[in-house]
XYZ file of C-alpha atoms in Angstrom:
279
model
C 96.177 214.242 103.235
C 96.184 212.966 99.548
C 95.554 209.697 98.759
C 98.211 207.546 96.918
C 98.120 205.508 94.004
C 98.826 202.372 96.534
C 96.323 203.441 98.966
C 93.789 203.638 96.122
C 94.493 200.332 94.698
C 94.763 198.329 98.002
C 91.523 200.043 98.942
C 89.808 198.555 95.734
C 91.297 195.375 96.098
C 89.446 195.566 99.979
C 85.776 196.428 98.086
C 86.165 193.093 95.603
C 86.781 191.199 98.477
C 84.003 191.996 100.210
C 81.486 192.406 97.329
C 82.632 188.937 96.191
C 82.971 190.581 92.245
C 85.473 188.382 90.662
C 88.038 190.146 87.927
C 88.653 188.519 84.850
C 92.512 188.655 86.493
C 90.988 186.935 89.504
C 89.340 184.281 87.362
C 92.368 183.447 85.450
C 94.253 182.921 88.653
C 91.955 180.407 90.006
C 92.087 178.548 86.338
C 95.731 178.003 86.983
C 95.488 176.769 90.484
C 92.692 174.018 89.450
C 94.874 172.770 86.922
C 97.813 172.688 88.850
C 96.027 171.464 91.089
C 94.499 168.441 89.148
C 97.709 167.130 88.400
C 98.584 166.111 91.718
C 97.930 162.799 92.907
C 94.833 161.793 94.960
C 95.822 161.033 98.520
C 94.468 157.454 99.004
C 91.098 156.942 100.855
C 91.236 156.376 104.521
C 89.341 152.780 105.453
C 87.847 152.649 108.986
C 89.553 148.767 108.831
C 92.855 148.378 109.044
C 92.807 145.309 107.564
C 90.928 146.015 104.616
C 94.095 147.191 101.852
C 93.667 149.923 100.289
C 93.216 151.360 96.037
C 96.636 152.213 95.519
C 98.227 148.997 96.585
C 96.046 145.840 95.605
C 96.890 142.730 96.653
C 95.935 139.638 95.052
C 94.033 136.117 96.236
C 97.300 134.403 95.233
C 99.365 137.092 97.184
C 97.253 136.025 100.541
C 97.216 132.601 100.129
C 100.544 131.993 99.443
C 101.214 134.860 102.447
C 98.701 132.836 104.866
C 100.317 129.010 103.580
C 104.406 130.358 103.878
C 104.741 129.547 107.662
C 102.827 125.983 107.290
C 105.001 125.247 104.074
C 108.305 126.310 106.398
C 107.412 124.406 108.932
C 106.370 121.144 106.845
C 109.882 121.761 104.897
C 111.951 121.333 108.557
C 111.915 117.379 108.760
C 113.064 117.018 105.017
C 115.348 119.663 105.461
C 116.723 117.647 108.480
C 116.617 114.377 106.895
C 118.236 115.769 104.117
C 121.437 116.907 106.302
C 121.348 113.622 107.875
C 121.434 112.252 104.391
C 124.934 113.868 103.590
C 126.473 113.324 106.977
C 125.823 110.053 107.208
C 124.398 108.367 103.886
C 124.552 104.693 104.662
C 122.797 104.499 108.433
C 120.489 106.825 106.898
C 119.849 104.676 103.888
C 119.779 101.525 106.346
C 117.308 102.691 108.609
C 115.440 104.174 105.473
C 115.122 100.982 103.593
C 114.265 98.733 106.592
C 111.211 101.228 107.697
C 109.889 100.638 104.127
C 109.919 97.491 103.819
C 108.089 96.946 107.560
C 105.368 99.636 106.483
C 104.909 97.799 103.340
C 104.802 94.560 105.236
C 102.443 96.203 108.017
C 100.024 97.434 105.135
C 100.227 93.633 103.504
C 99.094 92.753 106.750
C 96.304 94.674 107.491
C 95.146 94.445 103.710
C 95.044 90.804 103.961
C 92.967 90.584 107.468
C 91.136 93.452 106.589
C 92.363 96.251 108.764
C 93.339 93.122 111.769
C 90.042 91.770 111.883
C 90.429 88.154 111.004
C 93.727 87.734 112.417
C 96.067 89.241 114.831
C 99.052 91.315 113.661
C 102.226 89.009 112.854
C 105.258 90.828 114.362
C 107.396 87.920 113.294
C 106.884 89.129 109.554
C 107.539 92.743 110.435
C 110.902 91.753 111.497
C 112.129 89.863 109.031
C 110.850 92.744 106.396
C 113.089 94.564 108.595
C 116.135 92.353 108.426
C 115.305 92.122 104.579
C 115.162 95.880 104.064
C 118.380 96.453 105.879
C 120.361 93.751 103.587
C 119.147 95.418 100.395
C 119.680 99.091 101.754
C 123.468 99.486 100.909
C 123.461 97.842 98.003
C 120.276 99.659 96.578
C 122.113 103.024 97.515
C 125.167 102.216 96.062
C 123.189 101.519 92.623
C 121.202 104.067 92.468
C 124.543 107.085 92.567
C 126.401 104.396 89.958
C 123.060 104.874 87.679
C 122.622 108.402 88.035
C 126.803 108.911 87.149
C 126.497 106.742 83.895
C 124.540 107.039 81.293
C 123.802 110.444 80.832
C 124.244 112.009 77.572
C 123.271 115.908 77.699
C 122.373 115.905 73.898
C 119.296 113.662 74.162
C 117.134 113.738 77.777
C 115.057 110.377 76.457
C 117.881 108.484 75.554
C 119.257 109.259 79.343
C 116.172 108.230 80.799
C 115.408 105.220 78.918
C 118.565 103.790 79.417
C 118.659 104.055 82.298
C 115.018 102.555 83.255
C 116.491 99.666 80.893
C 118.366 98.525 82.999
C 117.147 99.238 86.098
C 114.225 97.453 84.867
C 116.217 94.736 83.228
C 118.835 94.055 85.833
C 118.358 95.571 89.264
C 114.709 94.506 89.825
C 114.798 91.092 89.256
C 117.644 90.872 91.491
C 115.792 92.784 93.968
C 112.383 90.564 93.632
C 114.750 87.078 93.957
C 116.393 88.487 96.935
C 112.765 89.423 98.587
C 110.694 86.271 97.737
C 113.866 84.187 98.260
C 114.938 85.809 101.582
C 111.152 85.235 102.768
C 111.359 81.857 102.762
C 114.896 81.335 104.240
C 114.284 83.610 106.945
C 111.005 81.527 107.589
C 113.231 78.236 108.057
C 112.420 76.750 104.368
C 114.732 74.939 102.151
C 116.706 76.417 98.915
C 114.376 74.450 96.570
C 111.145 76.061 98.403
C 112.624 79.203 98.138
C 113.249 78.795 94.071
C 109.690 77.723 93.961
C 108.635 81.154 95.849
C 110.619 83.361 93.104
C 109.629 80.927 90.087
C 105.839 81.604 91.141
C 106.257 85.226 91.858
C 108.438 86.887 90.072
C 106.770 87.148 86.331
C 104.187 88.923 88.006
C 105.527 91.002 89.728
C 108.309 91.993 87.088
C 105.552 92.541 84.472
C 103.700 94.909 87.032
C 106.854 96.602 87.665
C 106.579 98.149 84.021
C 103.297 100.303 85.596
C 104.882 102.067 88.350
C 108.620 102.176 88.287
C 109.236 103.679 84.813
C 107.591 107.028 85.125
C 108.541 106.879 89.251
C 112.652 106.952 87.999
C 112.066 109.106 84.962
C 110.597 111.803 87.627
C 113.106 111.302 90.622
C 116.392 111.372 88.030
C 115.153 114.847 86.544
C 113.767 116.604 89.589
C 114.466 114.970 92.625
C 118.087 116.347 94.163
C 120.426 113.029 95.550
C 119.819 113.525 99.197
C 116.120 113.600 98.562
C 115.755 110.754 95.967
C 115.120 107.805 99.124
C 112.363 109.947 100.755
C 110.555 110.384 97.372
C 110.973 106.550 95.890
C 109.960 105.414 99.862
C 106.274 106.751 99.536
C 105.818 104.642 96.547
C 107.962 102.009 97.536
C 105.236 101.421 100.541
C 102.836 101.019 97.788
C 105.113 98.574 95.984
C 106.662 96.685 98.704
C 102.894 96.239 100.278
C 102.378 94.964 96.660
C 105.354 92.510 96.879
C 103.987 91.169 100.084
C 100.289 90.520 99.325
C 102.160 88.762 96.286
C 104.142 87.164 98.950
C 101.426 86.119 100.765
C 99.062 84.472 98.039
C 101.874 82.465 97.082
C 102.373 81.184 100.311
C 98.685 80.167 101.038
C 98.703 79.075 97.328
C 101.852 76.726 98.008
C 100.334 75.495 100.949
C 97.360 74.719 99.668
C 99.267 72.749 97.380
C 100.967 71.054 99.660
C 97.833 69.978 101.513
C 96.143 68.677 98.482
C 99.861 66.255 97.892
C 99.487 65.383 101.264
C 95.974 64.416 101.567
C 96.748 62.371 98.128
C 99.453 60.728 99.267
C 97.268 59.888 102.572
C 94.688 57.886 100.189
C 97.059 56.228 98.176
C 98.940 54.982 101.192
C 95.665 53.487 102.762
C 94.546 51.787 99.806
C 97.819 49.921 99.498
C 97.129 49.252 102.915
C 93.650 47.777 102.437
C 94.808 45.735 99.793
C-alpha cells in the first residue's frame, strides 16, 4: 500500500520529536511564545505568612498606624460626640453644669497647689462649693456672650481684623467683668462686707488682667476659626482649668496677704491702746 504525502509528513514530524532536532520553523515558534509570553504579568509571590502583604499591593507605616489607631480614635470621639448632642438639645443646663465643673476643678487644683498635693492642710470643700455656685452664675451669661461675639464682628474680607476685634473686646470688656464678679463673689459668698470685697478686686485684678494678655488671645483666635459652636465650651474648659486654678491661687495670696494685713493693724492698734493705757 503506497504511502501518502500526509503519512510521510506526519511520520517525519514523529522522528523530530523523538530525535529532539529542532527546525528553524520550530525555533521561530517558540520565539513567539516567549515573547508573548513575557508580556504577561507575573502572578504575585505566594508568602508562607498571611500577614506579611504582599509586592503588588504595598502598604505604608502611615496606612497601619492610622489602620491600628481608627478604633481608639472612634471610641475616644463617642463622649464629645455625645456632649456635643447634649450641647444642641439643651445648651444652657449643659453650659451650667459645664461652667460650674470648671470652676470647682480649677478651685480643687488651687487647692492642692497651695498645700502641696493636701499635705499641709486638709481639702476645703467649703471653697469647692462656692466655685461651684460662682461658676453656675457666670455660665449663662458667658454663653450668651460668647454666640453674640461670634455673630458680630466678622468681616469676610480681612480674617485679622475679625479676630482682633473681637479679642478687643473680649479682652477689654468681658474679662474684667468676669475677674470683678470672681474676686468679688469670693468674698461675699465668704460672709465679707462690700468694701472688703472692692479691696479683693482692687488688689487682684491688674494682675490678673495683664496675665490675661498671655493666654486668652491666641486661646479665642484658635476656638473662633476652628472650633465648631457646640464644641467651643469643651475646648476653652481645658484651659480655663489652667486659668481659673490661676484666678484662685491669685485668690488665695490675696487673702493671706489681706489678712496678714489685718493682723499687723490689729496688733498695732493693740500697742497703741496699751500705751494710752499705761500712761
Amino acid at each position: 500500500m503506497p504511502v501518502t504525502g500526509n503519512a510521510n509528513a506526519c511520520l517525519v514530524r514523529h522522528r523530530l520529536r523523538q530525535t529532539h532536532i529542532i527546525t528553524p520553523t520550530c525555533r521561530r515558534h517558540q520565539q513567539i511564545q516567549r515573547r508573548f509570553a513575557s508580556n504577561k504579568p507575573d502572578a504575585p509571590p505566594t508568602s508562607p505568612n498571611n500577614n506579611v502583604p504582599s509586592p503588588s499591593k504595598p502598604i505604608t507605616f502611615f496606612r497601619r498606624t492610622l489602620a491600628a489607631a481608627l478604633p481608639y480614635s472612634t471610641r475616644l470621639l463617642v463622649p464629645l460626640r455625645a456632649y456635643g448632642r447634649a450641647q444642641q438639645r439643651r445648651p444652657y443646663i449643659t453650659q451650667l453644669l459645664t461652667t460650674s465643673t470648671i470652676f470647682t476643678l480649677g478651685d480643687l487644683s488651687a487647692q492642692s497647689l497651695d498645700s502641696q498635693g493636701f499635705n499641709n492642710k486638709p481639702y476645703e470643700p467649703i471653697r469647692g462649693l462656692r466655685a461651684w455656685v460662682i461658676g453656675a452664675g457666670l455660665s449663662i451669661p458667658g454663653y450668651t456672650w460668647f454666640i453674640w461675639l461670634a455673630r458680630n464682628f466678622n468681616y469676610p474680607s480681612s480674617w485679622v481684623r475679625t479676630m482682633g476685634t473681637k479679642i478687643l473686646i473680649q479682652q477689654c470688656v468681658f474679662l474684667p467683668l468676669v475677674q470683678t464678679y470672681f474676686f468679688s463673689m469670693q468674698i461675699l459668698l465668704s460672709g465679707g462686707s462690700l468694701e472688703s470685697a472692692r479691696r479683693r478686686v482692687v488688689d487682684t485684678l491688674p494682675v490678673s488682667w495683664t496675665n490675661s494678655w498671655k493666654v486668652w488671645p491666641a486661646v479665642m483666635a484658635f476656638t473662633f476659626t476652628y472650633v465648631p459652636m457646640q464644641y467651643r465650651s469643651v475646648f476653652n474648659g481645658f484651659v480655663g482649668v489652667c486659668w481659673q486654678t490661676y484666678l484662685s491661687w491669685v485668690n488665695q495670696k490675696a487673702e493671706a496677704a489681706e489678712e496678714q494685713t489685718d493682723t499687723v493693724q490689729e496688733m498695732e492698734v493693740g500697742g497703741i491702746s496699751r500705751v494710752g493705757q499705761s500712761v
